[in-house]
mmCIF file with all atom_site columns, C-alpha atoms in Angstrom:
data_model
loop_
_atom_site.group_PDB
_atom_site.id
_atom_site.type_symbol
_atom_site.label_atom_id
_atom_site.label_alt_id
_atom_site.label_comp_id
_atom_site.label_asym_id
_atom_site.label_entity_id
_atom_site.label_seq_id
_atom_site.pdbx_PDB_ins_code
_atom_site.Cartn_x
_atom_site.Cartn_y
_atom_site.Cartn_z
_atom_site.occupancy
_atom_site.B_iso_or_equiv
_atom_site.pdbx_formal_charge
_atom_site.auth_seq_id
_atom_site.auth_comp_id
_atom_site.auth_asym_id
_atom_site.auth_atom_id
_atom_site.pdbx_PDB_model_num
ATOM 1   C CA . MET A 1 1   ? 8.837   -16.187 -20.903 1.00 55.00 ? 128 MET A CA 1
ATOM 2   C CA . MET A 1 2   ? 10.265  -16.591 -17.387 1.00 64.00 ? 129 MET A CA 1
ATOM 3   C CA . GLU A 1 3   ? 7.719   -17.743 -14.822 1.00 81.00 ? 130 GLU A CA 1
ATOM 4   C CA . MET A 1 4   ? 7.163   -15.106 -12.161 1.00 91.00 ? 131 MET A CA 1
ATOM 5   C CA . LYS A 1 5   ? 7.877   -16.049 -8.555  1.00 95.00 ? 132 LYS A CA 1
ATOM 6   C CA . LYS A 1 6   ? 4.927   -15.855 -6.199  1.00 97.00 ? 133 LYS A CA 1
ATOM 7   C CA . ILE A 1 7   ? 5.851   -13.927 -3.070  1.00 98.00 ? 134 ILE A CA 1
ATOM 8   C CA . VAL A 1 8   ? 4.231   -12.639 0.117   1.00 98.00 ? 135 VAL A CA 1
ATOM 9   C CA . LEU A 1 9   ? 5.470   -10.075 2.611   1.00 98.00 ? 136 LEU A CA 1
ATOM 10  C CA . TYR A 1 10  ? 5.489   -10.847 6.334   1.00 98.00 ? 137 TYR A CA 1
ATOM 11  C CA . GLY A 1 11  ? 4.392   -7.588  7.938   1.00 96.00 ? 138 GLY A CA 1
ATOM 12  C CA . ALA A 1 12  ? 1.999   -4.948  6.597   1.00 95.00 ? 139 ALA A CA 1
ATOM 13  C CA . GLY A 1 13  ? 3.365   -1.821  8.285   1.00 95.00 ? 140 GLY A CA 1
ATOM 14  C CA . GLY A 1 14  ? 5.357   1.037   6.813   1.00 95.00 ? 141 GLY A CA 1
ATOM 15  C CA . PHE A 1 15  ? 8.331   -1.068  5.796   1.00 96.00 ? 142 PHE A CA 1
ATOM 16  C CA . GLY A 1 16  ? 5.970   -3.632  4.295   1.00 97.00 ? 143 GLY A CA 1
ATOM 17  C CA . ARG A 1 17  ? 4.430   -0.938  2.098   1.00 97.00 ? 144 ARG A CA 1
ATOM 18  C CA . GLU A 1 18  ? 7.894   0.242   1.073   1.00 97.00 ? 145 GLU A CA 1
ATOM 19  C CA . THR A 1 19  ? 8.903   -3.306  0.169   1.00 97.00 ? 146 THR A CA 1
ATOM 20  C CA . ALA A 1 20  ? 5.765   -3.758  -1.921  1.00 98.00 ? 147 ALA A CA 1
ATOM 21  C CA . TYR A 1 21  ? 6.821   -0.624  -3.805  1.00 97.00 ? 148 TYR A CA 1
ATOM 22  C CA . LEU A 1 22  ? 10.320  -2.096  -4.216  1.00 97.00 ? 149 LEU A CA 1
ATOM 23  C CA . ILE A 1 23  ? 8.786   -5.178  -5.847  1.00 98.00 ? 150 ILE A CA 1
ATOM 24  C CA . GLU A 1 24  ? 6.738   -2.948  -8.147  1.00 97.00 ? 151 GLU A CA 1
ATOM 25  C CA . ARG A 1 25  ? 9.953   -1.175  -9.218  1.00 96.00 ? 152 ARG A CA 1
ATOM 26  C CA . ILE A 1 26  ? 11.700  -4.498  -9.845  1.00 97.00 ? 153 ILE A CA 1
ATOM 27  C CA . ASN A 1 27  ? 8.791   -5.628  -12.014 1.00 96.00 ? 154 ASN A CA 1
ATOM 28  C CA . GLN A 1 28  ? 8.872   -2.402  -14.038 1.00 95.00 ? 155 GLN A CA 1
ATOM 29  C CA . ILE A 1 29  ? 12.373  -3.287  -15.213 1.00 94.00 ? 156 ILE A CA 1
ATOM 30  C CA . ARG A 1 30  ? 11.845  -7.042  -15.499 1.00 93.00 ? 157 ARG A CA 1
ATOM 31  C CA . PRO A 1 31  ? 8.658   -8.904  -14.535 1.00 95.00 ? 158 PRO A CA 1
ATOM 32  C CA . THR A 1 32  ? 9.966   -11.089 -11.722 1.00 96.00 ? 159 THR A CA 1
ATOM 33  C CA . TYR A 1 33  ? 7.465   -11.371 -8.866  1.00 97.00 ? 160 TYR A CA 1
ATOM 34  C CA . GLU A 1 34  ? 3.753   -11.895 -8.425  1.00 97.00 ? 161 GLU A CA 1
ATOM 35  C CA . LEU A 1 35  ? 3.075   -10.149 -5.122  1.00 98.00 ? 162 LEU A CA 1
ATOM 36  C CA . LEU A 1 36  ? 0.120   -11.994 -3.618  1.00 98.00 ? 163 LEU A CA 1
ATOM 37  C CA . GLY A 1 37  ? -0.187  -9.794  -0.523  1.00 97.00 ? 164 GLY A CA 1
ATOM 38  C CA . PHE A 1 38  ? 0.763   -9.668  3.137   1.00 98.00 ? 165 PHE A CA 1
ATOM 39  C CA . ILE A 1 39  ? 0.745   -12.072 6.046   1.00 96.00 ? 166 ILE A CA 1
ATOM 40  C CA . VAL A 1 40  ? 0.740   -10.856 9.650   1.00 95.00 ? 167 VAL A CA 1
ATOM 41  C CA . ASP A 1 41  ? 0.858   -12.096 13.218  1.00 91.00 ? 168 ASP A CA 1
ATOM 42  C CA . ASP A 1 42  ? -2.386  -13.456 14.648  1.00 88.00 ? 169 ASP A CA 1
ATOM 43  C CA . SER A 1 43  ? -3.103  -10.337 16.721  1.00 88.00 ? 170 SER A CA 1
ATOM 44  C CA . PHE A 1 44  ? -2.997  -8.089  13.624  1.00 86.00 ? 171 PHE A CA 1
ATOM 45  C CA . TYR A 1 45  ? -5.080  -10.196 11.253  1.00 88.00 ? 172 TYR A CA 1
ATOM 46  C CA . ARG A 1 46  ? -8.447  -8.802  10.188  1.00 89.00 ? 173 ARG A CA 1
ATOM 47  C CA . PRO A 1 47  ? -10.157 -10.698 7.321   1.00 88.00 ? 174 PRO A CA 1
ATOM 48  C CA . GLY A 1 48  ? -10.845 -8.581  4.251   1.00 88.00 ? 175 GLY A CA 1
ATOM 49  C CA . THR A 1 49  ? -8.132  -6.013  4.957   1.00 93.00 ? 176 THR A CA 1
ATOM 50  C CA . GLU A 1 50  ? -6.148  -4.460  2.101   1.00 94.00 ? 177 GLU A CA 1
ATOM 51  C CA . VAL A 1 51  ? -2.930  -2.433  2.241   1.00 95.00 ? 178 VAL A CA 1
ATOM 52  C CA . ASN A 1 52  ? -2.157  -0.228  -0.771  1.00 95.00 ? 179 ASN A CA 1
ATOM 53  C CA . GLY A 1 53  ? -4.267  -2.512  -2.927  1.00 95.00 ? 180 GLY A CA 1
ATOM 54  C CA . TYR A 1 54  ? -2.767  -5.809  -1.736  1.00 97.00 ? 181 TYR A CA 1
ATOM 55  C CA . PRO A 1 55  ? -4.787  -8.182  0.460   1.00 97.00 ? 182 PRO A CA 1
ATOM 56  C CA . VAL A 1 56  ? -3.777  -9.281  3.935   1.00 96.00 ? 183 VAL A CA 1
ATOM 57  C CA . LEU A 1 57  ? -3.967  -12.997 3.223   1.00 97.00 ? 184 LEU A CA 1
ATOM 58  C CA . GLY A 1 58  ? -3.773  -14.372 6.748   1.00 95.00 ? 185 GLY A CA 1
ATOM 59  C CA . THR A 1 59  ? -1.238  -15.442 9.342   1.00 95.00 ? 186 THR A CA 1
ATOM 60  C CA . ARG A 1 60  ? 1.832   -17.674 9.171   1.00 94.00 ? 187 ARG A CA 1
ATOM 61  C CA . GLU A 1 61  ? -0.501  -20.679 8.924   1.00 95.00 ? 188 GLU A CA 1
ATOM 62  C CA . TRP A 1 62  ? -1.349  -19.406 5.442   1.00 96.00 ? 189 TRP A CA 1
ATOM 63  C CA . MET A 1 63  ? 2.348   -19.369 4.655   1.00 95.00 ? 190 MET A CA 1
ATOM 64  C CA . PHE A 1 64  ? 2.831   -22.927 5.861   1.00 96.00 ? 191 PHE A CA 1
ATOM 65  C CA . ARG A 1 65  ? 0.011   -24.149 3.592   1.00 96.00 ? 192 ARG A CA 1
ATOM 66  C CA . HIS A 1 66  ? 1.579   -22.495 0.545   1.00 96.00 ? 193 HIS A CA 1
ATOM 67  C CA . LYS A 1 67  ? 5.296   -22.932 1.277   1.00 95.00 ? 194 LYS A CA 1
ATOM 68  C CA . THR A 1 68  ? 5.959   -25.196 -1.681  1.00 95.00 ? 195 THR A CA 1
ATOM 69  C CA . ASP A 1 69  ? 5.049   -22.586 -4.301  1.00 95.00 ? 196 ASP A CA 1
ATOM 70  C CA . VAL A 1 70  ? 5.330   -19.195 -2.559  1.00 98.00 ? 197 VAL A CA 1
ATOM 71  C CA . PHE A 1 71  ? 8.396   -17.279 -1.369  1.00 98.00 ? 198 PHE A CA 1
ATOM 72  C CA . CYS A 1 72  ? 8.454   -14.934 1.622   1.00 98.00 ? 199 CYS A CA 1
ATOM 73  C CA . SER A 1 73  ? 10.207  -11.719 2.595   1.00 98.00 ? 200 SER A CA 1
ATOM 74  C CA . CYS A 1 74  ? 10.117  -10.393 6.159   1.00 97.00 ? 201 CYS A CA 1
ATOM 75  C CA . THR A 1 75  ? 9.292   -6.691  6.286   1.00 97.00 ? 202 THR A CA 1
ATOM 76  C CA . ILE A 1 76  ? 9.661   -6.162  10.019  1.00 95.00 ? 203 ILE A CA 1
ATOM 77  C CA . GLY A 1 77  ? 12.380  -3.574  10.597  1.00 92.00 ? 204 GLY A CA 1
ATOM 78  C CA . GLU A 1 78  ? 13.604  -4.705  14.030  1.00 96.00 ? 205 GLU A CA 1
ATOM 79  C CA . PRO A 1 79  ? 16.611  -7.087  13.898  1.00 97.00 ? 206 PRO A CA 1
ATOM 80  C CA . LYS A 1 80  ? 15.638  -9.524  16.661  1.00 97.00 ? 207 LYS A CA 1
ATOM 81  C CA . ALA A 1 81  ? 12.104  -9.844  15.334  1.00 96.00 ? 208 ALA A CA 1
ATOM 82  C CA . ARG A 1 82  ? 13.438  -10.429 11.806  1.00 97.00 ? 209 ARG A CA 1
ATOM 83  C CA . GLU A 1 83  ? 15.694  -13.186 13.082  1.00 98.00 ? 210 GLU A CA 1
ATOM 84  C CA . ARG A 1 84  ? 12.945  -14.882 15.077  1.00 97.00 ? 211 ARG A CA 1
ATOM 85  C CA . ILE A 1 85  ? 10.413  -14.790 12.253  1.00 96.00 ? 212 ILE A CA 1
ATOM 86  C CA . GLN A 1 86  ? 12.766  -15.955 9.521   1.00 97.00 ? 213 GLN A CA 1
ATOM 87  C CA . GLN A 1 87  ? 14.246  -18.757 11.610  1.00 97.00 ? 214 GLN A CA 1
ATOM 88  C CA . GLU A 1 88  ? 10.853  -20.018 12.771  1.00 96.00 ? 215 GLU A CA 1
ATOM 89  C CA . LEU A 1 89  ? 9.451   -20.040 9.254   1.00 97.00 ? 216 LEU A CA 1
ATOM 90  C CA . GLU A 1 90  ? 12.553  -21.591 7.699   1.00 97.00 ? 217 GLU A CA 1
ATOM 91  C CA . GLU A 1 91  ? 12.323  -24.422 10.215  1.00 97.00 ? 218 GLU A CA 1
ATOM 92  C CA . GLN A 1 92  ? 8.886   -25.145 8.727   1.00 96.00 ? 219 GLN A CA 1
ATOM 93  C CA . GLY A 1 93  ? 10.246  -25.149 5.178   1.00 97.00 ? 220 GLY A CA 1
ATOM 94  C CA . VAL A 1 94  ? 9.382   -21.592 4.133   1.00 97.00 ? 221 VAL A CA 1
ATOM 95  C CA . ARG A 1 95  ? 11.747  -20.141 1.538   1.00 97.00 ? 222 ARG A CA 1
ATOM 96  C CA . PHE A 1 96  ? 12.974  -16.552 1.871   1.00 98.00 ? 223 PHE A CA 1
ATOM 97  C CA . GLU A 1 97  ? 13.751  -14.412 -1.156  1.00 97.00 ? 224 GLU A CA 1
ATOM 98  C CA . SER A 1 98  ? 16.326  -11.615 -1.280  1.00 98.00 ? 225 SER A CA 1
ATOM 99  C CA . LEU A 1 99  ? 15.001  -8.438  -2.886  1.00 98.00 ? 226 LEU A CA 1
ATOM 100 C CA . VAL A 1 100 ? 17.372  -6.025  -4.636  1.00 97.00 ? 227 VAL A CA 1
ATOM 101 C CA . SER A 1 101 ? 16.294  -2.719  -6.154  1.00 96.00 ? 228 SER A CA 1
ATOM 102 C CA . PRO A 1 102 ? 16.974  -2.508  -9.904  1.00 95.00 ? 229 PRO A CA 1
ATOM 103 C CA . ASP A 1 103 ? 19.087  0.639   -9.517  1.00 94.00 ? 230 ASP A CA 1
ATOM 104 C CA . VAL A 1 104 ? 21.480  -0.889  -6.974  1.00 95.00 ? 231 VAL A CA 1
ATOM 105 C CA . GLU A 1 105 ? 25.134  -1.165  -8.005  1.00 94.00 ? 232 GLU A CA 1
ATOM 106 C CA . ILE A 1 106 ? 26.603  -4.451  -6.770  1.00 94.00 ? 233 ILE A CA 1
ATOM 107 C CA . HIS A 1 107 ? 29.769  -6.172  -7.945  1.00 95.00 ? 234 HIS A CA 1
ATOM 108 C CA . ASP A 1 108 ? 29.614  -9.868  -8.818  1.00 95.00 ? 235 ASP A CA 1
ATOM 109 C CA . SER A 1 109 ? 31.894  -10.661 -5.847  1.00 97.00 ? 236 SER A CA 1
ATOM 110 C CA . VAL A 1 110 ? 29.252  -9.538  -3.333  1.00 97.00 ? 237 VAL A CA 1
ATOM 111 C CA . GLU A 1 111 ? 27.553  -12.364 -1.393  1.00 97.00 ? 238 GLU A CA 1
ATOM 112 C CA . ILE A 1 112 ? 23.944  -11.853 -0.289  1.00 98.00 ? 239 ILE A CA 1
ATOM 113 C CA . GLY A 1 113 ? 22.173  -14.119 2.223   1.00 97.00 ? 240 GLY A CA 1
ATOM 114 C CA . ASP A 1 114 ? 18.578  -15.304 1.959   1.00 97.00 ? 241 ASP A CA 1
ATOM 115 C CA . GLY A 1 115 ? 15.896  -12.825 2.935   1.00 98.00 ? 242 GLY A CA 1
ATOM 116 C CA . ALA A 1 116 ? 17.957  -9.642  2.561   1.00 98.00 ? 243 ALA A CA 1
ATOM 117 C CA . ILE A 1 117 ? 16.289  -6.432  1.359   1.00 98.00 ? 244 ILE A CA 1
ATOM 118 C CA . ILE A 1 118 ? 18.460  -3.929  -0.515  1.00 98.00 ? 245 ILE A CA 1
ATOM 119 C CA . ALA A 1 119 ? 16.686  -0.684  -1.329  1.00 96.00 ? 246 ALA A CA 1
ATOM 120 C CA . HIS A 1 120 ? 17.165  1.942   -4.018  1.00 95.00 ? 247 HIS A CA 1
ATOM 121 C CA . GLY A 1 121 ? 20.490  3.650   -4.607  1.00 95.00 ? 248 GLY A CA 1
ATOM 122 C CA . VAL A 1 122 ? 22.677  1.294   -2.579  1.00 97.00 ? 249 VAL A CA 1
ATOM 123 C CA . LEU A 1 123 ? 26.274  0.959   -3.774  1.00 97.00 ? 250 LEU A CA 1
ATOM 124 C CA . ALA A 1 124 ? 28.218  -2.181  -2.818  1.00 97.00 ? 251 ALA A CA 1
ATOM 125 C CA . THR A 1 125 ? 31.700  -2.339  -4.293  1.00 97.00 ? 252 THR A CA 1
ATOM 126 C CA . VAL A 1 126 ? 33.759  -5.543  -4.068  1.00 98.00 ? 253 VAL A CA 1
ATOM 127 C CA . ASN A 1 127 ? 34.285  -8.635  -1.888  1.00 98.00 ? 254 ASN A CA 1
ATOM 128 C CA . ILE A 1 128 ? 31.430  -7.825  0.476   1.00 98.00 ? 255 ILE A CA 1
ATOM 129 C CA . ARG A 1 129 ? 29.377  -10.279 2.525   1.00 98.00 ? 256 ARG A CA 1
ATOM 130 C CA . ILE A 1 130 ? 25.774  -9.371  3.354   1.00 98.00 ? 257 ILE A CA 1
ATOM 131 C CA . GLY A 1 131 ? 24.170  -11.818 5.780   1.00 98.00 ? 258 GLY A CA 1
ATOM 132 C CA . LYS A 1 132 ? 20.741  -13.400 5.956   1.00 98.00 ? 259 LYS A CA 1
ATOM 133 C CA . GLY A 1 133 ? 17.812  -11.088 6.541   1.00 98.00 ? 260 GLY A CA 1
ATOM 134 C CA . VAL A 1 134 ? 19.908  -7.909  6.347   1.00 98.00 ? 261 VAL A CA 1
ATOM 135 C CA . VAL A 1 135 ? 18.174  -4.622  5.496   1.00 98.00 ? 262 VAL A CA 1
ATOM 136 C CA . LEU A 1 136 ? 20.079  -1.939  3.572   1.00 98.00 ? 263 LEU A CA 1
ATOM 137 C CA . ASN A 1 137 ? 18.003  1.184   3.123   1.00 96.00 ? 264 ASN A CA 1
ATOM 138 C CA . GLY A 1 138 ? 18.275  3.700   0.307   1.00 94.00 ? 265 GLY A CA 1
ATOM 139 C CA . GLY A 1 139 ? 21.505  5.489   -0.534  1.00 95.00 ? 266 GLY A CA 1
ATOM 140 C CA . THR A 1 140 ? 23.784  3.426   1.715   1.00 97.00 ? 267 THR A CA 1
ATOM 141 C CA . THR A 1 141 ? 27.317  2.763   0.456   1.00 97.00 ? 268 THR A CA 1
ATOM 142 C CA . LEU A 1 142 ? 29.514  -0.237  1.284   1.00 98.00 ? 269 LEU A CA 1
ATOM 143 C CA . GLY A 1 143 ? 33.264  -0.176  0.690   1.00 97.00 ? 270 GLY A CA 1
ATOM 144 C CA . HIS A 1 144 ? 35.473  -3.133  -0.133  1.00 98.00 ? 271 HIS A CA 1
ATOM 145 C CA . ASP A 1 145 ? 35.573  -6.156  2.198   1.00 98.00 ? 272 ASP A CA 1
ATOM 146 C CA . VAL A 1 146 ? 32.660  -5.010  4.364   1.00 98.00 ? 273 VAL A CA 1
ATOM 147 C CA . VAL A 1 147 ? 30.945  -7.783  6.322   1.00 98.00 ? 274 VAL A CA 1
ATOM 148 C CA . ILE A 1 148 ? 27.380  -7.362  7.608   1.00 98.00 ? 275 ILE A CA 1
ATOM 149 C CA . GLY A 1 149 ? 26.103  -10.013 10.011  1.00 98.00 ? 276 GLY A CA 1
ATOM 150 C CA . ASP A 1 150 ? 22.722  -11.693 9.815   1.00 98.00 ? 277 ASP A CA 1
ATOM 151 C CA . TYR A 1 151 ? 19.574  -9.606  10.428  1.00 98.00 ? 278 TYR A CA 1
ATOM 152 C CA . SER A 1 152 ? 21.360  -6.281  10.868  1.00 98.00 ? 279 SER A CA 1
ATOM 153 C CA . CYS A 1 153 ? 19.340  -3.242  9.745   1.00 98.00 ? 280 CYS A CA 1
ATOM 154 C CA . ILE A 1 154 ? 21.093  -0.224  8.232   1.00 98.00 ? 281 ILE A CA 1
ATOM 155 C CA . MET A 1 155 ? 19.004  2.862   7.560   1.00 97.00 ? 282 MET A CA 1
ATOM 156 C CA . GLY A 1 156 ? 19.260  5.253   4.634   1.00 95.00 ? 283 GLY A CA 1
ATOM 157 C CA . GLY A 1 157 ? 22.301  7.239   3.642   1.00 97.00 ? 284 GLY A CA 1
ATOM 158 C CA . CYS A 1 158 ? 24.847  5.385   5.771   1.00 98.00 ? 285 CYS A CA 1
ATOM 159 C CA . GLY A 1 159 ? 28.483  4.980   4.786   1.00 98.00 ? 286 GLY A CA 1
ATOM 160 C CA . LEU A 1 160 ? 30.429  1.829   5.671   1.00 98.00 ? 287 LEU A CA 1
ATOM 161 C CA . THR A 1 161 ? 34.003  2.138   4.453   1.00 97.00 ? 288 THR A CA 1
ATOM 162 C CA . GLY A 1 162 ? 36.555  -0.533  3.651   1.00 97.00 ? 289 GLY A CA 1
ATOM 163 C CA . ASN A 1 163 ? 36.987  -3.531  5.980   1.00 98.00 ? 290 ASN A CA 1
ATOM 164 C CA . VAL A 1 164 ? 34.168  -2.519  8.324   1.00 98.00 ? 291 VAL A CA 1
ATOM 165 C CA . ASN A 1 165 ? 32.778  -5.563  10.136  1.00 98.00 ? 292 ASN A CA 1
ATOM 166 C CA . ILE A 1 166 ? 29.190  -5.364  11.405  1.00 98.00 ? 293 ILE A CA 1
ATOM 167 C CA . GLY A 1 167 ? 27.960  -8.084  13.764  1.00 98.00 ? 294 GLY A CA 1
ATOM 168 C CA . LYS A 1 168 ? 24.567  -9.747  13.921  1.00 98.00 ? 295 LYS A CA 1
ATOM 169 C CA . ARG A 1 169 ? 21.333  -7.885  14.708  1.00 98.00 ? 296 ARG A CA 1
ATOM 170 C CA . VAL A 1 170 ? 23.013  -4.467  14.658  1.00 98.00 ? 297 VAL A CA 1
ATOM 171 C CA . ARG A 1 171 ? 20.893  -1.346  14.149  1.00 98.00 ? 298 ARG A CA 1
ATOM 172 C CA . ILE A 1 172 ? 22.460  1.652   12.417  1.00 98.00 ? 299 ILE A CA 1
ATOM 173 C CA . GLY A 1 173 ? 20.484  4.887   12.145  1.00 97.00 ? 300 GLY A CA 1
ATOM 174 C CA . GLY A 1 174 ? 20.307  6.993   9.007   1.00 97.00 ? 301 GLY A CA 1
ATOM 175 C CA . HIS A 1 175 ? 23.353  8.909   7.746   1.00 98.00 ? 302 HIS A CA 1
ATOM 176 C CA . ALA A 1 176 ? 25.772  7.287   10.184  1.00 98.00 ? 303 ALA A CA 1
ATOM 177 C CA . PHE A 1 177 ? 29.352  6.870   8.959   1.00 98.00 ? 304 PHE A CA 1
ATOM 178 C CA . ILE A 1 178 ? 31.868  4.225   9.997   1.00 98.00 ? 305 ILE A CA 1
ATOM 179 C CA . VAL A 1 179 ? 35.568  4.681   9.226   1.00 98.00 ? 306 VAL A CA 1
ATOM 180 C CA . PRO A 1 180 ? 37.743  1.853   7.842   1.00 97.00 ? 307 PRO A CA 1
ATOM 181 C CA . HIS A 1 181 ? 38.610  -1.279  9.850   1.00 97.00 ? 308 HIS A CA 1
ATOM 182 C CA . VAL A 1 182 ? 36.051  -0.669  12.601  1.00 98.00 ? 309 VAL A CA 1
ATOM 183 C CA . THR A 1 183 ? 34.226  -3.630  14.155  1.00 98.00 ? 310 THR A CA 1
ATOM 184 C CA . VAL A 1 184 ? 30.695  -3.305  15.534  1.00 98.00 ? 311 VAL A CA 1
ATOM 185 C CA . GLY A 1 185 ? 29.636  -6.092  17.912  1.00 98.00 ? 312 GLY A CA 1
ATOM 186 C CA . ASP A 1 186 ? 26.427  -8.112  17.866  1.00 98.00 ? 313 ASP A CA 1
ATOM 187 C CA . ASP A 1 187 ? 23.224  -6.317  18.972  1.00 98.00 ? 314 ASP A CA 1
ATOM 188 C CA . ALA A 1 188 ? 24.870  -2.895  19.078  1.00 98.00 ? 315 ALA A CA 1
ATOM 189 C CA . VAL A 1 189 ? 22.964  0.267   18.139  1.00 98.00 ? 316 VAL A CA 1
ATOM 190 C CA . ILE A 1 190 ? 24.518  3.251   16.325  1.00 98.00 ? 317 ILE A CA 1
ATOM 191 C CA . ALA A 1 191 ? 22.350  6.365   16.479  1.00 97.00 ? 318 ALA A CA 1
ATOM 192 C CA . ALA A 1 192 ? 21.452  8.335   13.368  1.00 97.00 ? 319 ALA A CA 1
ATOM 193 C CA . GLY A 1 193 ? 24.097  10.784  12.177  1.00 97.00 ? 320 GLY A CA 1
ATOM 194 C CA . SER A 1 194 ? 26.886  9.305   14.303  1.00 97.00 ? 321 SER A CA 1
ATOM 195 C CA . ILE A 1 195 ? 30.485  9.095   13.115  1.00 98.00 ? 322 ILE A CA 1
ATOM 196 C CA . VAL A 1 196 ? 32.156  5.921   14.387  1.00 98.00 ? 323 VAL A CA 1
ATOM 197 C CA . PHE A 1 197 ? 35.955  5.934   14.704  1.00 97.00 ? 324 PHE A CA 1
ATOM 198 C CA . THR A 1 198 ? 36.557  3.072   17.137  1.00 97.00 ? 325 THR A CA 1
ATOM 199 C CA . LYS A 1 199 ? 35.288  -0.409  17.946  1.00 97.00 ? 326 LYS A CA 1
ATOM 200 C CA . VAL A 1 200 ? 31.714  -0.672  19.214  1.00 98.00 ? 327 VAL A CA 1
ATOM 201 C CA . LYS A 1 201 ? 31.248  -3.414  21.792  1.00 97.00 ? 328 LYS A CA 1
ATOM 202 C CA . PRO A 1 202 ? 28.332  -5.860  21.609  1.00 98.00 ? 329 PRO A CA 1
ATOM 203 C CA . GLU A 1 203 ? 24.986  -4.701  23.017  1.00 97.00 ? 330 GLU A CA 1
ATOM 204 C CA . THR A 1 204 ? 26.089  -1.084  23.414  1.00 97.00 ? 331 THR A CA 1
ATOM 205 C CA . HIS A 1 205 ? 24.494  2.124   22.131  1.00 97.00 ? 332 HIS A CA 1
ATOM 206 C CA . VAL A 1 206 ? 26.660  4.886   20.647  1.00 97.00 ? 333 VAL A CA 1
ATOM 207 C CA . LEU A 1 207 ? 25.816  8.422   19.580  1.00 97.00 ? 334 LEU A CA 1
ATOM 208 C CA . GLY A 1 208 ? 27.593  11.503  18.296  1.00 96.00 ? 335 GLY A CA 1
ATOM 209 C CA . ASN A 1 209 ? 30.706  12.690  16.478  1.00 95.00 ? 336 ASN A CA 1
ATOM 210 C CA . PRO A 1 210 ? 32.863  11.031  17.541  1.00 95.00 ? 337 PRO A CA 1
ATOM 211 C CA . ALA A 1 211 ? 30.408  8.330   18.584  1.00 93.00 ? 338 ALA A CA 1
ATOM 212 C CA . ARG A 1 212 ? 30.464  7.595   22.297  1.00 94.00 ? 339 ARG A CA 1
ATOM 213 C CA . ARG A 1 213 ? 28.659  5.067   24.416  1.00 93.00 ? 340 ARG A CA 1
ATOM 214 C CA . ILE A 1 214 ? 25.381  6.171   25.966  1.00 89.00 ? 341 ILE A CA 1
ATOM 215 C CA . LYS A 1 215 ? 23.096  4.539   28.518  1.00 81.00 ? 342 LYS A CA 1
ATOM 216 C CA . LEU A 1 216 ? 19.398  4.330   27.797  1.00 68.00 ? 343 LEU A CA 1
#
């Protein structure tokens, strides 16, 4: 029998609870992970707390003490925070696990970086690169040759067509659609429901159909 990997989730909010459910679904198909519980930032830690039946174990100091036999997944949904947390913990030797829902369709040519979370119903066709710490929420589709940079977060029901190139730390709201060969720069934000026809520059926010730059 395969030994189950011990894993903890960094962050006990809504996305943390969803990720715990994702692990439960993975284990229903094939027992893979022993979910020990959550770890949180110092300001959120309250001894004895439970979230959906899983204990809040402690802070990152707990993770450092157990890094040789426990994997981690960051369940913070904001790209810059994901990057900071994963990089800081990796520098201390913490190992990050990529989590993929059992109903996801992914071709063998797809590359997935450490710490990615790929939720239910995602379809990734061929020759795709998914960076470290990327989040792909339910029902998102990726066409051929899509590239998604590290720590980008793509919400549910999005469509990225062939040869779309997403930079690092990009946020894409639910049900957005990006036409072929479009590039989205680092730290850009695409609002939910937007249809993107042209290049999105780094650190810009776009909204609408067609998507246009907005100032916040």
